[in-house]
Amino acid sequence: MKTPSRVDRLRGHPYRNIFAALVVVVLVEALVPDLIGGFRAGDLMIAVLILAALITTLHTQRRARVGLVLGVFAIAARLVATVQPDNPVQNAAVLFLSALFFGYLVWNILRDISTGDRPTAERIFGALCAYVFIGVLFALLYAHLEYRDPSISAFAVSNDAIVESAASETSLLSLFIYYSFVTLTTLGYGDITPVSDAARTLAWMEALIGQLYLAVMVAGFVADHISKGAQRDSS
């Protein structure tokens, strides 16, 4: 029997590889945010990752075509925004295309791990990837709420200079990625507080999704994985 090569083993665990790469992206963004001329390496890396995650979930031509169209436009808009001066129209377009793509990506991952034939361990990593992408999707929505109408702040921030110095929607994204994951995990430091009706609604929806997601989906996959492991040990 032929021993699987390292490449074959990597292909057999796409979600595990994507989750590991997401950790690398976070470290790169934190330690080396700007490389050449202000270009953010994380923008390129995350673009590749979300496209790779989408490809792993596409099993029909129709879904592949839709995903390809959304992915190409979202990634192209995001990369162009990193080298072009910011303006409201450009930022609104980037947000809309990115949010649409992330929503489609999360839907495909959840569909894939729920109805596909992947091993339970791989489904757990897929669920974790979807969890991270849900946090990024809400961060995009929060950044848009804060940027679209500067005269009416959607959030109260303990350090006003952070928001006042933000010249673009994309420059707000790192702040709201932090806020999004604090909300998703219901950690709630309190340094950023939603004050508008739309921001409050998004915040409680994300907190609710975060709790139900971990308690129902991820916990279910973990329990199934433990159960199958116990059955193998007893047989």
Short mmCIF file of N, CA, C and O in Angstrom, two decimals, residues 63-158:
data_model
loop_
_atom_site.label_atom_id
_atom_site.label_comp_id
_atom_site.label_asym_id
_atom_site.label_seq_id
_atom_site.Cartn_x
_atom_site.Cartn_y
_atom_site.Cartn_z
N ARG A 63 -22.28 26.95 -7.56
CA ARG A 63 -21.68 27.56 -6.38
C ARG A 63 -20.26 28.02 -6.66
O ARG A 63 -19.81 29.04 -6.13
N ALA A 64 -19.55 27.27 -7.50
CA ALA A 64 -18.19 27.66 -7.84
C ALA A 64 -18.17 28.97 -8.61
O ALA A 64 -17.32 29.84 -8.36
N ARG A 65 -19.11 29.13 -9.55
CA ARG A 65 -19.15 30.37 -10.33
C ARG A 65 -19.49 31.56 -9.44
O ARG A 65 -18.85 32.62 -9.53
N VAL A 66 -20.49 31.40 -8.57
CA VAL A 66 -20.87 32.48 -7.66
C VAL A 66 -19.71 32.84 -6.74
O VAL A 66 -19.37 34.01 -6.55
N GLY A 67 -19.08 31.81 -6.16
CA GLY A 67 -17.96 32.06 -5.27
C GLY A 67 -16.79 32.72 -5.96
O GLY A 67 -16.14 33.61 -5.40
N LEU A 68 -16.51 32.30 -7.20
CA LEU A 68 -15.40 32.89 -7.94
C LEU A 68 -15.65 34.36 -8.22
O LEU A 68 -14.76 35.20 -8.04
N VAL A 69 -16.86 34.69 -8.65
CA VAL A 69 -17.19 36.09 -8.94
C VAL A 69 -17.07 36.94 -7.68
O VAL A 69 -16.43 38.00 -7.68
N LEU A 70 -17.68 36.49 -6.60
CA LEU A 70 -17.63 37.25 -5.36
C LEU A 70 -16.20 37.36 -4.85
O LEU A 70 -15.77 38.42 -4.38
N GLY A 71 -15.46 36.25 -4.93
CA GLY A 71 -14.09 36.25 -4.44
C GLY A 71 -13.17 37.17 -5.22
O GLY A 71 -12.40 37.93 -4.63
N VAL A 72 -13.26 37.13 -6.53
CA VAL A 72 -12.39 37.97 -7.36
C VAL A 72 -12.65 39.44 -7.10
O VAL A 72 -11.71 40.24 -6.90
N PHE A 73 -13.91 39.84 -7.07
CA PHE A 73 -14.23 41.25 -6.85
C PHE A 73 -13.85 41.70 -5.44
O PHE A 73 -13.32 42.81 -5.25
N ALA A 74 -14.14 40.86 -4.43
CA ALA A 74 -13.83 41.25 -3.05
C ALA A 74 -12.33 41.37 -2.82
O ALA A 74 -11.85 42.34 -2.22
N ILE A 75 -11.58 40.38 -3.31
CA ILE A 75 -10.14 40.41 -3.10
C ILE A 75 -9.49 41.54 -3.90
O ILE A 75 -8.61 42.25 -3.40
N ALA A 76 -9.93 41.74 -5.15
CA ALA A 76 -9.38 42.82 -5.96
C ALA A 76 -9.66 44.18 -5.32
O ALA A 76 -8.76 45.05 -5.24
N ALA A 77 -10.88 44.38 -4.83
CA ALA A 77 -11.22 45.65 -4.20
C ALA A 77 -10.39 45.88 -2.95
O ALA A 77 -9.92 46.99 -2.68
N ARG A 78 -10.19 44.82 -2.17
CA ARG A 78 -9.42 44.94 -0.93
C ARG A 78 -7.96 45.26 -1.22
O ARG A 78 -7.35 46.10 -0.55
N LEU A 79 -7.37 44.62 -2.22
CA LEU A 79 -5.97 44.86 -2.54
C LEU A 79 -5.77 46.24 -3.16
O LEU A 79 -4.78 46.93 -2.87
N VAL A 80 -6.71 46.68 -3.99
CA VAL A 80 -6.61 48.03 -4.57
C VAL A 80 -6.69 49.08 -3.48
O VAL A 80 -5.98 50.10 -3.51
N ALA A 81 -7.52 48.83 -2.47
CA ALA A 81 -7.70 49.80 -1.39
C ALA A 81 -6.43 49.99 -0.56
O ALA A 81 -6.26 51.03 0.09
N THR A 82 -5.53 49.00 -0.59
CA THR A 82 -4.32 49.12 0.20
C THR A 82 -3.31 50.08 -0.42
O THR A 82 -2.39 50.55 0.27
N VAL A 83 -3.44 50.38 -1.72
CA VAL A 83 -2.46 51.23 -2.39
C VAL A 83 -3.08 52.51 -2.95
O VAL A 83 -2.37 53.33 -3.54
N GLN A 84 -4.39 52.69 -2.77
CA GLN A 84 -5.07 53.88 -3.29
C GLN A 84 -5.50 54.79 -2.13
O GLN A 84 -5.78 54.32 -1.04
N PRO A 85 -5.56 56.11 -2.38
CA PRO A 85 -6.09 57.01 -1.35
C PRO A 85 -7.53 56.66 -1.01
O PRO A 85 -8.33 56.30 -1.88
N ASP A 86 -7.87 56.75 0.27
CA ASP A 86 -9.21 56.36 0.70
C ASP A 86 -10.23 57.41 0.33
O ASP A 86 -9.96 58.61 0.36
N ASN A 87 -11.43 56.95 -0.02
CA ASN A 87 -12.56 57.84 -0.24
C ASN A 87 -13.83 57.07 0.11
O ASN A 87 -13.84 55.83 0.12
N PRO A 88 -14.92 57.76 0.44
CA PRO A 88 -16.14 57.08 0.91
C PRO A 88 -16.69 56.06 -0.06
O PRO A 88 -17.14 54.98 0.35
N VAL A 89 -16.69 56.36 -1.35
CA VAL A 89 -17.25 55.42 -2.33
C VAL A 89 -16.42 54.15 -2.38
O VAL A 89 -16.95 53.02 -2.38
N GLN A 90 -15.11 54.30 -2.41
CA GLN A 90 -14.23 53.13 -2.46
C GLN A 90 -14.40 52.28 -1.21
O GLN A 90 -14.51 51.05 -1.30
N ASN A 91 -14.44 52.92 -0.04
CA ASN A 91 -14.55 52.17 1.20
C ASN A 91 -15.89 51.46 1.32
O ASN A 91 -15.98 50.34 1.82
N ALA A 92 -16.95 52.11 0.87
CA ALA A 92 -18.27 51.48 0.89
C ALA A 92 -18.29 50.26 -0.03
O ALA A 92 -18.88 49.22 0.30
N ALA A 93 -17.65 50.38 -1.19
CA ALA A 93 -17.61 49.26 -2.13
C ALA A 93 -16.81 48.10 -1.57
O ALA A 93 -17.20 46.94 -1.69
N VAL A 94 -15.66 48.42 -0.94
CA VAL A 94 -14.84 47.37 -0.33
C VAL A 94 -15.61 46.66 0.76
O VAL A 94 -15.61 45.42 0.85
N LEU A 95 -16.30 47.41 1.60
CA LEU A 95 -17.06 46.81 2.68
C LEU A 95 -18.17 45.91 2.14
O LEU A 95 -18.33 44.77 2.59
N PHE A 96 -18.93 46.41 1.18
CA PHE A 96 -20.06 45.63 0.65
C PHE A 96 -19.58 44.33 0.02
O PHE A 96 -20.12 43.25 0.31
N LEU A 97 -18.55 44.41 -0.82
CA LEU A 97 -18.06 43.22 -1.50
C LEU A 97 -17.43 42.24 -0.51
O LEU A 97 -17.62 41.03 -0.61
N SER A 98 -16.69 42.78 0.47
CA SER A 98 -16.05 41.91 1.46
C SER A 98 -17.09 41.23 2.34
O SER A 98 -16.99 40.02 2.62
N ALA A 99 -18.09 41.99 2.79
CA ALA A 99 -19.13 41.41 3.65
C ALA A 99 -19.93 40.35 2.90
O ALA A 99 -20.25 39.29 3.46
N LEU A 100 -20.23 40.62 1.64
CA LEU A 100 -20.97 39.64 0.83
C LEU A 100 -20.15 38.37 0.66
O LEU A 100 -20.68 37.24 0.77
N PHE A 101 -18.87 38.54 0.40
CA PHE A 101 -18.00 37.38 0.21
C PHE A 101 -17.84 36.58 1.50
O PHE A 101 -17.92 35.35 1.50
N PHE A 102 -17.63 37.28 2.62
CA PHE A 102 -17.47 36.58 3.89
C PHE A 102 -18.75 35.85 4.29
O PHE A 102 -18.70 34.74 4.82
N GLY A 103 -19.90 36.47 4.03
CA GLY A 103 -21.15 35.81 4.31
C GLY A 103 -21.31 34.53 3.50
O GLY A 103 -21.71 33.48 4.03
N TYR A 104 -20.97 34.60 2.21
CA TYR A 104 -21.05 33.42 1.35
C TYR A 104 -20.02 32.37 1.78
O TYR A 104 -20.30 31.17 1.76
N LEU A 105 -18.85 32.83 2.20
CA LEU A 105 -17.80 31.92 2.65
C LEU A 105 -18.25 31.16 3.89
O LEU A 105 -18.11 29.93 3.97
N VAL A 106 -18.78 31.87 4.89
CA VAL A 106 -19.23 31.23 6.13
C VAL A 106 -20.34 30.23 5.82
O VAL A 106 -20.36 29.11 6.35
N TRP A 107 -21.28 30.63 4.97
CA TRP A 107 -22.39 29.74 4.61
C TRP A 107 -21.87 28.45 3.97
O TRP A 107 -22.34 27.35 4.28
N ASN A 108 -20.89 28.58 3.08
CA ASN A 108 -20.34 27.40 2.42
C ASN A 108 -19.58 26.50 3.37
O ASN A 108 -19.68 25.28 3.29
N ILE A 109 -18.82 27.09 4.29
CA ILE A 109 -18.07 26.27 5.26
C ILE A 109 -19.03 25.51 6.15
O ILE A 109 -18.86 24.30 6.37
N LEU A 110 -20.05 26.19 6.67
CA LEU A 110 -21.01 25.52 7.55
C LEU A 110 -21.76 24.43 6.80
O LEU A 110 -22.04 23.36 7.36
N ARG A 111 -22.10 24.69 5.57
CA ARG A 111 -22.79 23.67 4.75
C ARG A 111 -21.87 22.47 4.51
O ARG A 111 -22.30 21.32 4.58
N ASP A 112 -20.60 22.76 4.25
CA ASP A 112 -19.65 21.70 3.96
C ASP A 112 -19.41 20.80 5.17
O ASP A 112 -19.41 19.57 5.05
N ILE A 113 -19.22 21.40 6.34
CA ILE A 113 -18.93 20.58 7.52
C ILE A 113 -20.17 19.91 8.09
O ILE A 113 -20.07 18.95 8.86
N SER A 114 -21.36 20.40 7.72
CA SER A 114 -22.59 19.82 8.23
C SER A 114 -23.08 18.66 7.37
O SER A 114 -23.66 17.70 7.89
N THR A 115 -22.88 18.77 6.06
CA THR A 115 -23.42 17.75 5.15
C THR A 115 -22.35 16.94 4.43
O THR A 115 -22.68 15.96 3.78
N GLY A 116 -21.10 17.35 4.55
CA GLY A 116 -20.03 16.64 3.85
C GLY A 116 -19.59 15.39 4.57
O GLY A 116 -20.12 15.02 5.63
N ASP A 117 -18.58 14.71 3.99
CA ASP A 117 -18.09 13.46 4.56
C ASP A 117 -16.69 13.62 5.15
O ASP A 117 -15.92 12.65 5.20
N ARG A 118 -16.35 14.80 5.61
CA ARG A 118 -15.03 15.03 6.16
C ARG A 118 -14.91 14.36 7.54
O ARG A 118 -15.91 14.21 8.25
N PRO A 119 -13.68 13.99 7.94
CA PRO A 119 -13.48 13.43 9.29
C PRO A 119 -13.93 14.43 10.36
O PRO A 119 -13.91 15.64 10.14
N THR A 120 -14.30 13.91 11.52
CA THR A 120 -14.82 14.77 12.58
C THR A 120 -13.79 15.82 13.01
O THR A 120 -14.13 16.98 13.25
N ALA A 121 -12.53 15.42 13.11
CA ALA A 121 -11.49 16.38 13.51
C ALA A 121 -11.40 17.53 12.52
O ALA A 121 -11.23 18.69 12.90
N GLU A 122 -11.51 17.21 11.23
CA GLU A 122 -11.45 18.24 10.20
C GLU A 122 -12.68 19.15 10.26
O GLU A 122 -12.59 20.35 10.03
N ARG A 123 -13.83 18.58 10.60
CA ARG A 123 -15.04 19.38 10.74
C ARG A 123 -14.91 20.36 11.91
O ARG A 123 -15.42 21.48 11.86
N ILE A 124 -14.21 19.95 12.96
CA ILE A 124 -13.98 20.85 14.10
C ILE A 124 -13.15 22.05 13.66
O ILE A 124 -13.46 23.20 13.98
N PHE A 125 -12.08 21.79 12.91
CA PHE A 125 -11.26 22.89 12.41
C PHE A 125 -12.04 23.77 11.44
O PHE A 125 -11.88 24.99 11.42
N GLY A 126 -12.92 23.16 10.63
CA GLY A 126 -13.76 23.96 9.74
C GLY A 126 -14.69 24.87 10.52
O GLY A 126 -14.89 26.03 10.16
N ALA A 127 -15.25 24.34 11.62
CA ALA A 127 -16.12 25.15 12.46
C ALA A 127 -15.35 26.31 13.09
O ALA A 127 -15.88 27.42 13.22
N LEU A 128 -14.11 26.07 13.49
CA LEU A 128 -13.29 27.13 14.07
C LEU A 128 -12.97 28.20 13.02
O LEU A 128 -12.96 29.40 13.33
N CYS A 129 -12.68 27.77 11.79
CA CYS A 129 -12.43 28.73 10.72
C CYS A 129 -13.66 29.61 10.48
O CYS A 129 -13.54 30.83 10.34
N ALA A 130 -14.84 28.99 10.43
CA ALA A 130 -16.07 29.76 10.24
C ALA A 130 -16.28 30.73 11.38
O ALA A 130 -16.74 31.86 11.18
N TYR A 131 -15.95 30.33 12.59
CA TYR A 131 -16.07 31.19 13.78
C TYR A 131 -15.21 32.45 13.62
O TYR A 131 -15.67 33.57 13.89
N VAL A 132 -13.98 32.26 13.15
CA VAL A 132 -13.09 33.41 12.94
C VAL A 132 -13.63 34.32 11.84
O VAL A 132 -13.65 35.55 11.98
N PHE A 133 -14.12 33.74 10.75
CA PHE A 133 -14.64 34.54 9.65
C PHE A 133 -15.92 35.28 10.04
O PHE A 133 -16.19 36.37 9.52
N ILE A 134 -16.72 34.71 10.94
CA ILE A 134 -17.90 35.42 11.44
C ILE A 134 -17.45 36.68 12.19
O ILE A 134 -18.04 37.76 12.05
N GLY A 135 -16.39 36.55 12.99
CA GLY A 135 -15.86 37.71 13.69
C GLY A 135 -15.37 38.79 12.75
O GLY A 135 -15.60 39.99 12.97
N VAL A 136 -14.71 38.41 11.67
CA VAL A 136 -14.23 39.38 10.69
C VAL A 136 -15.40 40.04 9.97
O VAL A 136 -15.38 41.25 9.71
N LEU A 137 -16.44 39.27 9.66
CA LEU A 137 -17.61 39.82 8.99
C LEU A 137 -18.26 40.91 9.85
O LEU A 137 -18.58 41.99 9.35
N PHE A 138 -18.44 40.66 11.13
CA PHE A 138 -19.03 41.68 12.00
C PHE A 138 -18.10 42.89 12.15
O PHE A 138 -18.57 44.02 12.26
N ALA A 139 -16.79 42.67 12.14
CA ALA A 139 -15.85 43.79 12.21
C ALA A 139 -16.03 44.72 11.02
O ALA A 139 -15.98 45.96 11.16
N LEU A 140 -16.25 44.17 9.85
CA LEU A 140 -16.49 44.98 8.65
C LEU A 140 -17.76 45.82 8.82
O LEU A 140 -17.78 47.01 8.47
N LEU A 141 -18.80 45.22 9.39
CA LEU A 141 -20.05 45.96 9.58
C LEU A 141 -19.89 47.06 10.62
O LEU A 141 -20.41 48.17 10.44
N TYR A 142 -19.16 46.79 11.69
CA TYR A 142 -18.93 47.82 12.71
C TYR A 142 -18.14 49.00 12.15
O TYR A 142 -18.46 50.16 12.41
N ALA A 143 -17.10 48.68 11.37
CA ALA A 143 -16.28 49.74 10.79
C ALA A 143 -17.12 50.62 9.86
O ALA A 143 -16.97 51.84 9.83
N HIS A 144 -18.02 50.00 9.12
CA HIS A 144 -18.88 50.76 8.21
C HIS A 144 -19.83 51.67 8.99
O HIS A 144 -20.05 52.83 8.62
N LEU A 145 -20.39 51.18 10.08
CA LEU A 145 -21.29 51.99 10.90
C LEU A 145 -20.58 53.23 11.43
O LEU A 145 -21.15 54.33 11.45
N GLU A 146 -19.35 53.06 11.88
CA GLU A 146 -18.61 54.18 12.47
C GLU A 146 -18.17 55.18 11.42
O GLU A 146 -18.14 56.38 11.67
N TYR A 147 -17.86 54.70 10.22
CA TYR A 147 -17.26 55.58 9.21
C TYR A 147 -18.28 56.27 8.33
O TYR A 147 -18.03 57.38 7.83
N ARG A 148 -19.45 55.67 8.14
CA ARG A 148 -20.37 56.19 7.13
C ARG A 148 -20.94 57.55 7.49
O ARG A 148 -21.31 58.33 6.61
N ASP A 149 -21.04 57.87 8.79
CA ASP A 149 -21.59 59.17 9.21
C ASP A 149 -20.77 59.69 10.39
O ASP A 149 -21.12 59.44 11.55
N PRO A 150 -19.66 60.39 10.14
CA PRO A 150 -18.79 60.86 11.22
C PRO A 150 -19.49 61.79 12.21
O PRO A 150 -19.06 61.91 13.36
N SER A 151 -20.56 62.45 11.78
CA SER A 151 -21.26 63.38 12.67
C SER A 151 -22.05 62.66 13.76
O SER A 151 -22.38 63.25 14.79
N ILE A 152 -22.37 61.37 13.54
CA ILE A 152 -23.13 60.60 14.52
C ILE A 152 -22.32 59.34 14.82
O ILE A 152 -22.36 58.37 14.06
N SER A 153 -21.61 59.33 15.93
CA SER A 153 -20.76 58.20 16.26
C SER A 153 -21.61 57.01 16.69
O SER A 153 -22.52 57.13 17.52
N ALA A 154 -21.31 55.85 16.11
CA ALA A 154 -22.04 54.63 16.46
C ALA A 154 -21.47 53.97 17.69
O ALA A 154 -22.13 53.14 18.32
N PHE A 155 -20.22 54.35 18.06
CA PHE A 155 -19.55 53.72 19.20
C PHE A 155 -18.91 54.80 20.07
O PHE A 155 -18.45 55.83 19.58
N ALA A 156 -18.88 54.53 21.36
CA ALA A 156 -18.14 55.36 22.31
C ALA A 156 -16.85 54.62 22.64
O ALA A 156 -16.88 53.48 23.09
N VAL A 157 -15.71 55.28 22.38
CA VAL A 157 -14.40 54.66 22.58
C VAL A 157 -13.69 55.41 23.69
O VAL A 157 -13.70 56.65 23.74
N SER A 158 -13.05 54.66 24.60
CA SER A 158 -12.40 55.28 25.75
C SER A 158 -11.28 56.23 25.33
O SER A 158 -11.04 57.24 25.95
#
